[in-house]
Structures are given as structure tokens and as C-alpha cells.
Tab-separated table of C-alpha atoms (C1' of nucleotides) in Angstrom:
chain	number	residue	atom	x	y	z
S	1	MET	CA	15.651	8.726	24.737
S	2	ILE	CA	12.562	10.659	23.832
S	3	ALA	CA	10.898	7.284	23.437
S	4	LEU	CA	9.678	7.616	27.041
S	5	THR	CA	7.114	10.138	26.009
S	6	ARG	CA	5.117	7.848	23.808
S	7	ASN	CA	2.678	9.858	21.796
S	8	HIS	CA	-0.795	8.615	22.730
S	9	THR	CA	-2.494	10.566	20.021
S	10	ARG	CA	-0.284	9.339	17.370
S	11	GLU	CA	-0.709	5.690	18.439
S	12	ASP	CA	-4.439	6.131	18.666
S	13	ILE	CA	-4.644	7.605	15.195
S	14	LEU	CA	-2.747	4.620	13.745
S	15	SER	CA	-4.851	2.219	15.639
S	16	GLU	CA	-8.160	3.662	14.660
S	17	ALA	CA	-7.138	4.280	11.076
S	18	ALA	CA	-6.184	0.606	10.822
S	19	ARG	CA	-9.552	-0.451	12.081
S	20	LEU	CA	-11.486	1.831	9.879
S	21	PHE	CA	-9.376	1.237	6.739
S	22	ALA	CA	-9.896	-2.493	7.153
S	23	ARG	CA	-13.589	-2.123	7.525
S	24	ALA	CA	-14.441	0.369	4.801
S	25	GLY	CA	-11.356	0.657	2.631
S	26	PHE	CA	-8.961	3.533	2.226
S	27	LYS	CA	-11.111	5.586	-0.165
S	28	GLY	CA	-14.141	4.649	1.955
S	29	THR	CA	-12.700	6.187	5.120
S	30	SER	CA	-12.426	9.881	5.534
S	31	LEU	CA	-10.211	11.914	7.784
S	32	HIS	CA	-13.447	12.971	9.534
S	33	ASP	CA	-14.305	9.366	10.295
S	34	ILE	CA	-10.844	8.744	11.846
S	35	ALA	CA	-10.875	12.017	13.809
S	36	VAL	CA	-14.277	11.105	15.284
S	37	ALA	CA	-13.134	7.619	16.144
S	38	VAL	CA	-9.949	8.975	17.752
S	39	GLY	CA	-11.685	11.910	19.423
S	40	CYS	CA	-9.759	14.754	17.952
S	41	SER	CA	-9.975	17.117	15.023
S	42	LYS	CA	-8.938	16.612	11.437
S	43	ALA	CA	-6.261	19.103	11.846
S	44	THR	CA	-4.722	17.106	14.652
S	45	LEU	CA	-4.466	14.096	12.249
S	46	LEU	CA	-2.695	16.252	9.739
S	47	TYR	CA	-0.360	17.537	12.400
S	48	HIS	CA	0.898	14.027	13.128
S	49	PHE	CA	0.871	12.837	9.498
S	50	ALA	CA	1.520	15.048	6.535
S	51	SER	CA	-1.383	13.684	4.534
S	52	LYS	CA	-3.834	10.842	4.414
S	53	ASP	CA	-1.453	8.960	2.139
S	54	ALA	CA	1.333	9.408	4.575
S	55	LEU	CA	-0.890	8.020	7.297
S	56	LEU	CA	-1.432	4.955	5.199
S	57	LEU	CA	2.271	4.595	4.498
S	58	ALA	CA	3.176	4.786	8.208
S	59	LEU	CA	0.473	2.269	9.040
S	60	VAL	CA	1.601	-0.296	6.516
S	61	GLU	CA	5.381	0.360	6.565
S	62	PRO	CA	6.144	-2.099	9.352
S	63	ALA	CA	4.254	-4.922	7.656
S	64	VAL	CA	5.989	-4.189	4.368
S	65	GLN	CA	9.321	-4.110	6.134
S	66	GLU	CA	8.696	-7.551	7.591
S	67	LEU	CA	7.575	-8.904	4.279
S	68	ARG	CA	10.833	-7.674	2.809
S	69	ALA	CA	12.718	-9.419	5.626
S	70	LEU	CA	10.882	-12.705	4.751
S	71	ASP	CA	11.638	-12.213	1.162
S	72	GLY	CA	15.344	-11.791	2.035
S	73	ARG	CA	15.342	-14.986	4.059
S	74	LEU	CA	13.760	-16.925	1.187
S	75	ALA	CA	16.609	-15.845	-1.099
S	76	THR	CA	19.028	-17.959	0.915
S	77	LEU	CA	16.966	-21.094	0.673
S	78	ASP	CA	15.733	-23.298	-2.109
S	79	GLY	CA	13.077	-25.902	-2.910
S	80	GLU	CA	11.362	-27.433	0.082
S	81	ASP	CA	13.123	-25.264	2.680
S	82	ALA	CA	12.011	-22.149	0.860
S	83	ARG	CA	8.466	-23.380	0.554
S	84	ALA	CA	8.156	-24.306	4.211
S	85	THR	CA	9.728	-21.027	5.284
S	86	ALA	CA	7.452	-19.101	3.006
S	87	ILE	CA	4.271	-20.698	4.216
S	88	ASP	CA	5.073	-20.504	7.954
S	89	GLY	CA	6.481	-17.032	7.597
S	90	PHE	CA	3.708	-15.645	5.519
S	91	VAL	CA	0.944	-17.003	7.641
S	92	ASP	CA	2.553	-15.670	10.689
S	93	LEU	CA	3.054	-12.228	9.091
S	94	VAL	CA	-0.514	-12.117	7.920
S	95	LEU	CA	-1.963	-13.035	11.225
S	96	ARG	CA	0.133	-10.398	13.089
S	97	TYR	CA	-0.694	-7.624	10.599
S	98	ARG	CA	-4.197	-8.684	9.764
S	99	ARG	CA	-5.526	-5.097	9.703
S	100	GLN	CA	-2.825	-3.996	7.371
S	101	VAL	CA	-3.141	-6.917	5.003
S	102	THR	CA	-6.189	-5.553	3.172
S	103	LEU	CA	-4.287	-2.391	2.432
S	104	VAL	CA	-1.101	-3.960	1.239
S	105	TYR	CA	-2.984	-6.559	-0.795
S	106	ASP	CA	-5.338	-4.017	-2.343
S	107	SER	CA	-2.330	-1.978	-3.390
S	108	LEU	CA	-1.479	-4.864	-5.683
S	109	GLN	CA	-4.634	-5.064	-7.747
S	110	ALA	CA	-7.074	-2.314	-7.197
S	111	ALA	CA	-4.946	0.768	-7.591
S	112	GLU	CA	-6.992	2.420	-4.803
S	113	ILE	CA	-3.879	2.891	-2.836
S	114	PRO	CA	-0.435	4.447	-3.257
S	115	ARG	CA	1.962	1.665	-4.345
S	116	PHE	CA	4.958	0.348	-2.404
S	117	PRO	CA	8.030	0.172	-4.631
S	118	GLY	CA	9.183	-3.319	-5.600
S	119	ILE	CA	6.190	-4.931	-3.899
S	120	ASP	CA	5.072	-6.586	-7.194
S	121	ALA	CA	8.375	-8.370	-7.779
S	122	LEU	CA	8.369	-9.445	-4.135
S	123	ALA	CA	4.930	-10.844	-4.457
S	124	GLU	CA	6.005	-12.785	-7.506
S	125	ARG	CA	8.954	-14.285	-5.654
S	126	LEU	CA	6.675	-15.273	-2.824
S	127	VAL	CA	4.385	-17.002	-5.312
S	128	ARG	CA	7.424	-18.859	-6.702
S	129	ALA	CA	8.494	-19.940	-3.304
S	130	PHE	CA	4.982	-21.166	-2.446
S	131	ALA	CA	4.948	-23.112	-5.657
S	132	GLY	CA	8.263	-24.793	-4.676
S	133	TYR	CA	9.826	-23.228	-7.813
S	134	SER	CA	7.864	-25.682	-9.921
S	135	ASP	CA	7.504	-25.012	-13.598
S	136	GLU	CA	4.024	-26.633	-13.828
S	137	PRO	CA	1.377	-23.936	-14.524
S	138	VAL	CA	-1.016	-25.676	-12.142
S	139	ASP	CA	1.461	-25.299	-9.240
S	140	ASP	CA	1.716	-21.601	-9.985
S	141	ILE	CA	-2.016	-21.215	-9.868
S	142	ALA	CA	-2.191	-23.238	-6.696
S	143	ALA	CA	0.285	-20.991	-5.077
S	144	ARG	CA	-1.661	-17.812	-6.004
S	145	VAL	CA	-4.922	-19.297	-4.809
S	146	VAL	CA	-3.434	-20.214	-1.424
S	147	LEU	CA	-1.543	-16.997	-1.080
S	148	SER	CA	-4.494	-14.793	-1.741
S	149	GLY	CA	-6.875	-17.130	-0.015
S	150	ILE	CA	-4.879	-16.938	3.246
S	151	CYS	CA	-5.072	-13.127	3.142
S	152	THR	CA	-8.820	-13.065	2.645
S	153	VAL	CA	-9.615	-15.652	5.156
S	154	VAL	CA	-7.544	-13.843	7.840
S	155	ILE	CA	-9.228	-10.584	6.973
S	156	GLU	CA	-12.645	-12.060	7.201
S	157	HIS	CA	-12.002	-13.932	10.415
S	158	GLY	CA	-11.841	-10.738	12.415
S	159	ASP	CA	-9.660	-10.450	15.516
S	160	SER	CA	-10.526	-13.749	16.940
S	161	ASP	CA	-7.098	-15.149	17.101
S	162	GLY	CA	-5.809	-18.497	18.313
S	163	ILE	CA	-3.405	-21.138	17.240
S	164	GLU	CA	-6.114	-23.067	15.503
S	165	LEU	CA	-6.359	-20.724	12.575
S	166	ARG	CA	-2.635	-20.643	12.129
S	167	ASP	CA	-2.447	-24.435	12.078
S	168	ALA	CA	-5.383	-24.757	9.761
S	169	LEU	CA	-3.859	-22.243	7.338
S	170	THR	CA	-0.493	-23.971	7.183
S	171	THR	CA	-2.215	-27.396	6.857
S	172	VAL	CA	-4.285	-26.156	3.966
S	173	ALA	CA	-1.235	-24.624	2.313
S	174	ALA	CA	0.639	-27.870	2.700
S	175	ARG	CA	-2.299	-29.737	1.140
S	176	VAL	CA	-2.205	-27.761	-2.016
S	177	LEU	CA	1.387	-27.077	-2.306
S	178	ARG	CA	2.605	-30.547	-1.614
S	179	PRO	CA	6.129	-31.522	-2.772
S	180	ASN	CA	4.969	-34.291	-5.176
S	181	PRO	CA	1.813	-33.387	-6.830
S	182	ARG	CA	2.371	-35.394	-9.944
S	183	PRO	CA	2.980	-39.163	-9.861
S	184	ARG	CA	3.249	-39.250	-13.641
S	185	GLN	CA	6.497	-37.681	-14.846
S	186	GLU	CA	9.127	-35.282	-13.764
S	187	SER	CA	9.894	-31.883	-15.282
Q	1	MET	CA	-39.967	-6.272	-29.107
Q	2	ILE	CA	-38.224	-3.017	-28.433
Q	3	ALA	CA	-35.144	-5.152	-27.955
Q	4	LEU	CA	-34.257	-4.492	-31.534
Q	5	THR	CA	-33.078	-0.958	-30.604
Q	6	ARG	CA	-30.275	-2.050	-28.389
Q	7	ASN	CA	-29.189	0.900	-26.494
Q	8	HIS	CA	-25.408	1.373	-27.392
Q	9	THR	CA	-24.795	4.017	-24.781
Q	10	ARG	CA	-26.274	1.994	-21.916
Q	11	GLU	CA	-24.232	-1.037	-22.856
Q	12	ASP	CA	-21.064	1.107	-23.228
Q	13	ILE	CA	-21.708	2.559	-19.774
Q	14	LEU	CA	-22.034	-0.918	-18.240
Q	15	SER	CA	-18.892	-2.132	-19.999
Q	16	GLU	CA	-16.749	0.786	-19.096
Q	17	ALA	CA	-18.048	0.894	-15.505
Q	18	ALA	CA	-17.206	-2.737	-15.120
Q	19	ARG	CA	-13.668	-2.132	-16.393
Q	20	LEU	CA	-13.061	0.901	-14.181
Q	21	PHE	CA	-14.644	-0.539	-11.047
Q	22	ALA	CA	-12.572	-3.657	-11.378
Q	23	ARG	CA	-9.384	-1.605	-11.698
Q	24	ALA	CA	-9.866	1.110	-9.103
Q	25	GLY	CA	-12.789	-0.106	-7.025
Q	26	PHE	CA	-16.324	1.376	-6.696
Q	27	LYS	CA	-15.322	4.290	-4.426
Q	28	GLY	CA	-12.169	4.786	-6.476
Q	29	THR	CA	-14.113	5.414	-9.661
Q	30	SER	CA	-16.078	8.597	-10.174
Q	31	LEU	CA	-18.907	9.254	-12.490
Q	32	HIS	CA	-16.521	11.602	-14.274
Q	33	ASP	CA	-14.131	8.797	-14.860
Q	34	ILE	CA	-16.820	6.610	-16.335
Q	35	ALA	CA	-18.160	9.466	-18.515
Q	36	VAL	CA	-14.803	10.194	-20.001
Q	37	ALA	CA	-14.201	6.572	-20.715
Q	38	VAL	CA	-17.534	6.226	-22.405
Q	39	GLY	CA	-17.324	9.608	-24.143
Q	40	CYS	CA	-20.413	11.148	-22.752
Q	41	SER	CA	-21.411	13.462	-19.856
Q	42	LYS	CA	-22.180	12.643	-16.358
Q	43	ALA	CA	-25.711	13.719	-16.958
Q	44	THR	CA	-26.068	10.918	-19.605
Q	45	LEU	CA	-24.934	8.415	-17.099
Q	46	LEU	CA	-27.597	9.482	-14.665
Q	47	TYR	CA	-30.219	9.471	-17.396
Q	48	HIS	CA	-29.629	5.750	-17.969
Q	49	PHE	CA	-29.142	4.920	-14.301
Q	50	ALA	CA	-30.766	6.528	-11.426
Q	51	SER	CA	-27.685	6.766	-9.320
Q	52	LYS	CA	-24.103	5.471	-9.075
Q	53	ASP	CA	-25.386	2.747	-6.765
Q	54	ALA	CA	-28.063	1.834	-9.320
Q	55	LEU	CA	-25.428	1.473	-11.978
Q	56	LEU	CA	-23.495	-0.897	-9.700
Q	57	LEU	CA	-26.564	-2.974	-9.018
Q	58	ALA	CA	-27.422	-3.281	-12.672
Q	59	LEU	CA	-23.861	-4.308	-13.417
Q	60	VAL	CA	-23.716	-7.069	-10.792
Q	61	GLU	CA	-27.255	-8.229	-10.823
Q	62	PRO	CA	-26.720	-10.950	-13.586
Q	63	ALA	CA	-23.882	-12.345	-11.714
Q	64	VAL	CA	-25.777	-12.423	-8.477
Q	65	GLN	CA	-28.718	-14.031	-10.225
Q	66	GLU	CA	-26.548	-16.860	-11.509
Q	67	LEU	CA	-24.910	-17.259	-8.151
Q	68	ARG	CA	-28.411	-17.660	-6.649
Q	69	ALA	CA	-29.207	-20.259	-9.373
Q	70	LEU	CA	-26.141	-22.248	-8.480
Q	71	ASP	CA	-27.053	-22.038	-4.820
Q	72	GLY	CA	-30.455	-23.459	-5.734
Q	73	ARG	CA	-28.969	-26.314	-7.618
Q	74	LEU	CA	-26.766	-27.160	-4.635
Q	75	ALA	CA	-29.778	-27.461	-2.394
Q	76	THR	CA	-30.911	-30.577	-4.358
Q	77	LEU	CA	-27.531	-32.293	-3.990
Q	78	ASP	CA	-25.504	-33.573	-1.141
Q	79	GLY	CA	-21.906	-34.593	-0.307
Q	80	GLU	CA	-19.714	-35.284	-3.255
Q	81	ASP	CA	-22.198	-34.276	-5.898
Q	82	ALA	CA	-22.736	-30.924	-4.162
Q	83	ARG	CA	-19.015	-30.334	-3.844
Q	84	ALA	CA	-18.225	-31.190	-7.429
Q	85	THR	CA	-21.094	-28.995	-8.641
Q	86	ALA	CA	-20.112	-26.153	-6.457
Q	87	ILE	CA	-16.476	-26.196	-7.646
Q	88	ASP	CA	-17.290	-26.488	-11.336
Q	89	GLY	CA	-20.127	-24.101	-11.133
Q	90	PHE	CA	-18.346	-21.456	-9.157
Q	91	VAL	CA	-15.181	-21.524	-11.210
Q	92	ASP	CA	-17.357	-21.174	-14.353
Q	93	LEU	CA	-19.281	-18.372	-12.934
Q	94	VAL	CA	-16.316	-16.467	-11.648
Q	95	LEU	CA	-14.541	-16.821	-15.054
Q	96	ARG	CA	-17.577	-15.493	-16.940
Q	97	TYR	CA	-18.112	-12.640	-14.594
Q	98	ARG	CA	-14.598	-11.817	-13.667
Q	99	ARG	CA	-15.068	-8.106	-13.766
Q	100	GLN	CA	-18.054	-8.224	-11.469
Q	101	VAL	CA	-16.460	-10.609	-9.029
Q	102	THR	CA	-14.415	-7.953	-7.280
Q	103	LEU	CA	-17.548	-5.970	-6.702
Q	104	VAL	CA	-19.698	-8.861	-5.377
Q	105	TYR	CA	-16.797	-10.030	-3.347
Q	106	ASP	CA	-15.961	-6.695	-1.886
Q	107	SER	CA	-19.562	-6.255	-0.792
Q	108	LEU	CA	-19.005	-9.132	1.629
Q	109	GLN	CA	-16.128	-7.686	3.612
Q	110	ALA	CA	-15.243	-4.155	2.919
Q	111	ALA	CA	-18.544	-2.331	3.265
Q	112	GLU	CA	-17.526	-0.150	0.398
Q	113	ILE	CA	-20.502	-1.269	-1.619
Q	114	PRO	CA	-24.256	-1.502	-1.243
Q	115	ARG	CA	-24.983	-5.021	-0.007
Q	116	PHE	CA	-27.001	-7.688	-1.821
Q	117	PRO	CA	-29.730	-9.221	0.366
Q	118	GLY	CA	-29.148	-12.777	1.450
Q	119	ILE	CA	-25.641	-12.874	-0.089
Q	120	ASP	CA	-23.893	-13.551	3.238
Q	121	ALA	CA	-25.989	-16.726	3.858
Q	122	LEU	CA	-25.523	-17.749	0.270
Q	123	ALA	CA	-21.758	-17.458	0.657
Q	124	GLU	CA	-21.848	-19.511	3.778
Q	125	ARG	CA	-23.837	-22.323	2.031
Q	126	LEU	CA	-21.251	-22.187	-0.791
Q	127	VAL	CA	-18.445	-22.622	1.758
Q	128	ARG	CA	-20.297	-25.561	3.266
Q	129	ALA	CA	-20.689	-27.190	-0.178
Q	130	PHE	CA	-16.938	-26.663	-0.913
Q	131	ALA	CA	-16.130	-28.261	2.334
Q	132	GLY	CA	-18.206	-31.203	1.425
Q	133	TYR	CA	-20.304	-30.554	4.524
Q	134	SER	CA	-17.480	-31.676	6.720
Q	135	ASP	CA	-17.451	-30.820	10.350
Q	136	GLU	CA	-13.659	-30.559	10.633
Q	137	PRO	CA	-12.576	-26.900	11.197
Q	138	VAL	CA	-9.638	-27.375	8.773
Q	139	ASP	CA	-12.010	-28.270	5.975
Q	140	ASP	CA	-14.008	-25.083	6.569
Q	141	ILE	CA	-10.886	-23.102	6.374
Q	142	ALA	CA	-9.694	-24.912	3.314
Q	143	ALA	CA	-13.035	-24.122	1.674
Q	144	ARG	CA	-12.730	-20.467	2.482
Q	145	VAL	CA	-9.153	-20.258	1.275
Q	146	VAL	CA	-9.962	-21.825	-1.980
Q	147	LEU	CA	-13.250	-19.896	-2.552
Q	148	SER	CA	-11.617	-16.570	-1.999
Q	149	GLY	CA	-8.407	-17.585	-3.658
Q	150	ILE	CA	-10.178	-18.506	-6.834
Q	151	CYS	CA	-11.819	-15.073	-6.925
Q	152	THR	CA	-8.591	-13.205	-6.427
Q	153	VAL	CA	-6.633	-15.217	-8.980
Q	154	VAL	CA	-9.207	-14.777	-11.629
Q	155	ILE	CA	-9.301	-11.019	-10.905
Q	156	GLU	CA	-5.560	-10.749	-11.159
Q	157	HIS	CA	-5.335	-12.800	-14.222
Q	158	GLY	CA	-6.875	-10.157	-16.424
Q	159	ASP	CA	-8.937	-10.998	-19.520
Q	160	SER	CA	-6.575	-13.632	-20.849
Q	161	ASP	CA	-8.986	-16.489	-20.879
Q	162	GLY	CA	-8.445	-20.031	-21.843
Q	163	ILE	CA	-9.422	-23.472	-20.764
Q	164	GLU	CA	-6.134	-23.842	-18.882
Q	165	LEU	CA	-7.063	-21.473	-16.092
Q	166	ARG	CA	-10.330	-23.153	-15.624
Q	167	ASP	CA	-8.740	-26.630	-15.406
Q	168	ALA	CA	-6.019	-25.398	-13.085
Q	169	LEU	CA	-8.529	-23.840	-10.665
Q	170	THR	CA	-10.733	-26.953	-10.550
Q	171	THR	CA	-7.611	-29.133	-10.040
Q	172	VAL	CA	-6.436	-26.884	-7.211
Q	173	ALA	CA	-9.785	-26.934	-5.622
Q	174	ALA	CA	-9.929	-30.733	-5.829
Q	175	ARG	CA	-6.434	-30.935	-4.298
Q	176	VAL	CA	-7.518	-29.043	-1.155
Q	177	LEU	CA	-11.081	-30.138	-0.901
Q	178	ARG	CA	-10.645	-33.837	-1.615
Q	179	PRO	CA	-13.092	-36.389	-0.219
Q	180	ASN	CA	-10.485	-38.181	1.927
Q	181	PRO	CA	-7.829	-36.003	3.517
Q	182	ARG	CA	-5.856	-39.010	4.695
Q	183	PRO	CA	-4.789	-41.022	1.693
Q	184	ARG	CA	-1.873	-39.653	-0.222
Q	185	GLN	CA	-2.915	-40.894	-3.592
Q	186	GLU	CA	-4.774	-38.660	-6.020
Q	187	SER	CA	-8.190	-39.220	-7.396
M	1	DG	C1'	-0.236	19.886	20.209
M	2	DT	C1'	-4.796	20.845	19.536
M	3	DC	C1'	-8.381	23.564	18.192
M	4	DT	C1'	-11.845	26.375	14.914
M	5	DA	C1'	-12.439	28.250	10.575
M	6	DT	C1'	-12.010	28.089	5.919
M	7	DA	C1'	-10.028	27.500	1.478
M	8	DG	C1'	-10.130	24.821	-2.703
M	9	DA	C1'	-11.078	20.698	-5.258
M	10	DA	C1'	-13.978	16.822	-6.401
M	11	DG	C1'	-17.794	14.128	-5.737
M	12	DG	C1'	-23.034	12.826	-6.895
M	13	DA	C1'	-27.071	14.513	-8.510
M	14	DT	C1'	-30.596	17.940	-10.702
M	15	DA	C1'	-32.605	21.644	-14.083
M	16	DG	C1'	-33.557	22.852	-18.272
M	17	DA	C1'	-32.095	23.835	-23.237
M	18	DC	C1'	-31.849	21.349	-27.510
N	1	DG	C1'	-31.124	11.084	-25.369
N	2	DT	C1'	-27.606	14.049	-24.721
N	3	DC	C1'	-25.823	18.169	-23.443
N	4	DT	C1'	-24.114	22.502	-20.346
N	5	DA	C1'	-24.600	24.730	-16.283
N	6	DT	C1'	-25.354	24.549	-11.506
N	7	DC	C1'	-26.372	23.036	-6.733
N	8	DC	C1'	-25.058	20.980	-2.659
N	9	DT	C1'	-22.290	17.968	-0.157
N	10	DT	C1'	-18.057	15.927	1.222
N	11	DC	C1'	-13.372	15.669	1.133
N	12	DT	C1'	-8.351	16.839	1.850
N	13	DA	C1'	-5.492	20.233	3.403
N	14	DT	C1'	-4.034	24.873	5.245
N	15	DA	C1'	-4.078	29.118	8.329
N	16	DG	C1'	-3.813	31.027	12.454
N	17	DA	C1'	-5.474	31.467	17.330
N	18	DC	C1'	-4.596	29.416	21.820
DNA sequence: GTCTATAGAAGGATAGAC
DNA sequence: GTCTATCCTTCTATAGAC
């Protein structure tokens, strides 16, 4: 295995790029900025990654991979199981990839970033799962508010981790996306 | 009043800039892009606005102004009144200034944008009001999730307005930020 | 693998004609 | 007020030495 010789520089580049992209955005961070943070030259960056876009892709790829895995798990579940799995899985994923979240998330709306194929449809399925596959418009909106709200809060919260934030987020999600929101009639 | 001669170009610039900034971000939109959209030259843009930053400021200023007004109104209220006013007022404001919301909101986290003085403290007060001035950490997180979630959902929803979205958003906010977290019944 | 040097494009902003 | 032309900076990316 060549994996023994872990490339320090490459890892450093990914780490610093994640930090800077999260702080100032993709367009707001230049290769020069990253090079200074890492302590190398711009040419070195472009030796390890073919382009700035490629660096972004490499950075976000693991997060997207895991998001796809979660999406796959959801496909085998339905109703309450899907909702619970979606909430826990998504909160966990966002907390572990907090620095990448901004990037993935921005690629959805602000087209500031190269898109990831199929991510839109995946996001919609996640919304559906969060909404418990309800047909009520208000449940759809609730799901979207919570989904995006979780992302933003985690991003803002910085790197101060802890089990508390995780619990708070799942609690909040459960509050909005509760099984029986309507005491009136059934759909 | 010179207000009779409403400057078409200036208005067009603001309008197109709002559209493009919302789509691709501040850094992701060049003066060239705006000029093409408006149908004028870059020099014309910079005749009407001293700089790209000044254009942004002019664009967002009314929204910030109204946000400050809402903040002032909240200062005279407390508890439930403050929460209800904050929710209704904020949803209304975000819906009316949906194109500017991205910009104001991004100025909070991603430092991609020139900051507005005092906006951080204002945002914190808004969070406090949304949380009903509760001391429970989970209520604080809930307030932040809803606050940011509302922004993102409105941004994503495009310009398709309607009373439905407004009602859905206030309903969702009420669900999370309800006065008594314990009882399972709705208000 | 990492560097310096530089190409080539695009960005914001200014000068001056009309 | 609006334009063209231009300046200067910054950016991504490449070339080639070591």
C-alpha cells in the first residue's frame, strides 16, 4: 500500500481550503489565499489538484458520497422510519462535514459553484422524507425550513462541537415535523 | 421635486443587480454581467454608483432600514407579544425583500460582503425575540433554525408569491417556537 | 514535489470625448 | 448621462528550473 506515505501537503491543502472556503466563500477565496495559509506556492496547489474547481470537488466529494448513501438508505424505508432516519442521519452528516456544508448547500441555489449531478433530486427526496411524505403544503415548507435551518445553524456555530447541538437540532426537527400536525382531518 | 424625473437607468441597475446578486452571489456577479443585463456600459454603472460596494449598499439599505425599524418595535414589547411581532414582521420583511435577503444574510457569515454596522447585535436580538426570551438552549437553537430556514426557503422559492407561503412560514415558526413546549395540543 | 516566473484572462475603476 | 478606451490589479493556470 502506498497509503503509508500520506501526503501531508495534499491533506494540508484540503484542510486549509475547507477553512477558507467556509469563511469567505468559493469565489471569495483565491489560490493565493490558500497557498499562504498552507505555506506553499500556488503552483504546488495546482500540482496536487488540476484546478480550483477540482480542489473543491475533492473537498466536497466525501460529503456528497455520504449524502448519497443516506439517500439510498431512505429509499428502503417509509413514513415514520424514513423521517426519523433522515433527521438523525442528516444532522449527523452536517455536523461531521460542517465545513463542506456551505459549499454543497450553496451549489444548490447560488450557482457560485460547480454543480454535483443529481444533487437537486436528492435534496428533494430528502425534503420529502423530512416531511414524512405528507401532501400538506405546510409540511413541505416545514421540512424545507428545518433542513436549511439546520445547515445554517451548524455553519454559524463554528467548530464548537458537543452532543448538545446534535440533540437540540434533532429535537427542533421533531418539533416541526411531528407525525400528527393536524388534529382536524386526514388526507 | 426632482423626483418627477425618475431615473430609469438607475432603477434598472438596481433591479438587475438584485436579480444577478441573488442568483450568483456578490462576488459571483461582475460589473460586466450587470451592464450586459441592463444594456449599458460598465462606466454608466459607475456613474450612478461610486463603486460595486456602493451599489450593494444602495440595494440593501431599504431592507436593513426596515429590519432596524422592526428591531425598534420589538424593544417596546416583551414575551409573547415580541415573539408574535417578530415572526410576522420578519416573514413579511423577508418576503418583500426576498432578493436582498441573500445579501444581508450572507454578510452575517460568509464575509463575502461589506458588513452593515450593528447588524450582528440586531440579529441576536431577533433570535432572542423568536425564542420568546427563553433561557433554554434548545429554544435558542430552534429560533436560529427557523430564522435562517425562513430566509433560505424564501430565497429558493423564487418570485412566485402568494399568501400561502406567508401563512405556511408563520405556521411553521409557531410550531417550533410555541409558548409551551410541553403540551401536545396546538394553539 | 516544490519552486519562480510569467502568460493570459477578467475584474474594478478612471479619463475624456460626445 | 452615456459611451469607448485604457489602466492597474488580481486571478487562474502553465512553463520550466531545481
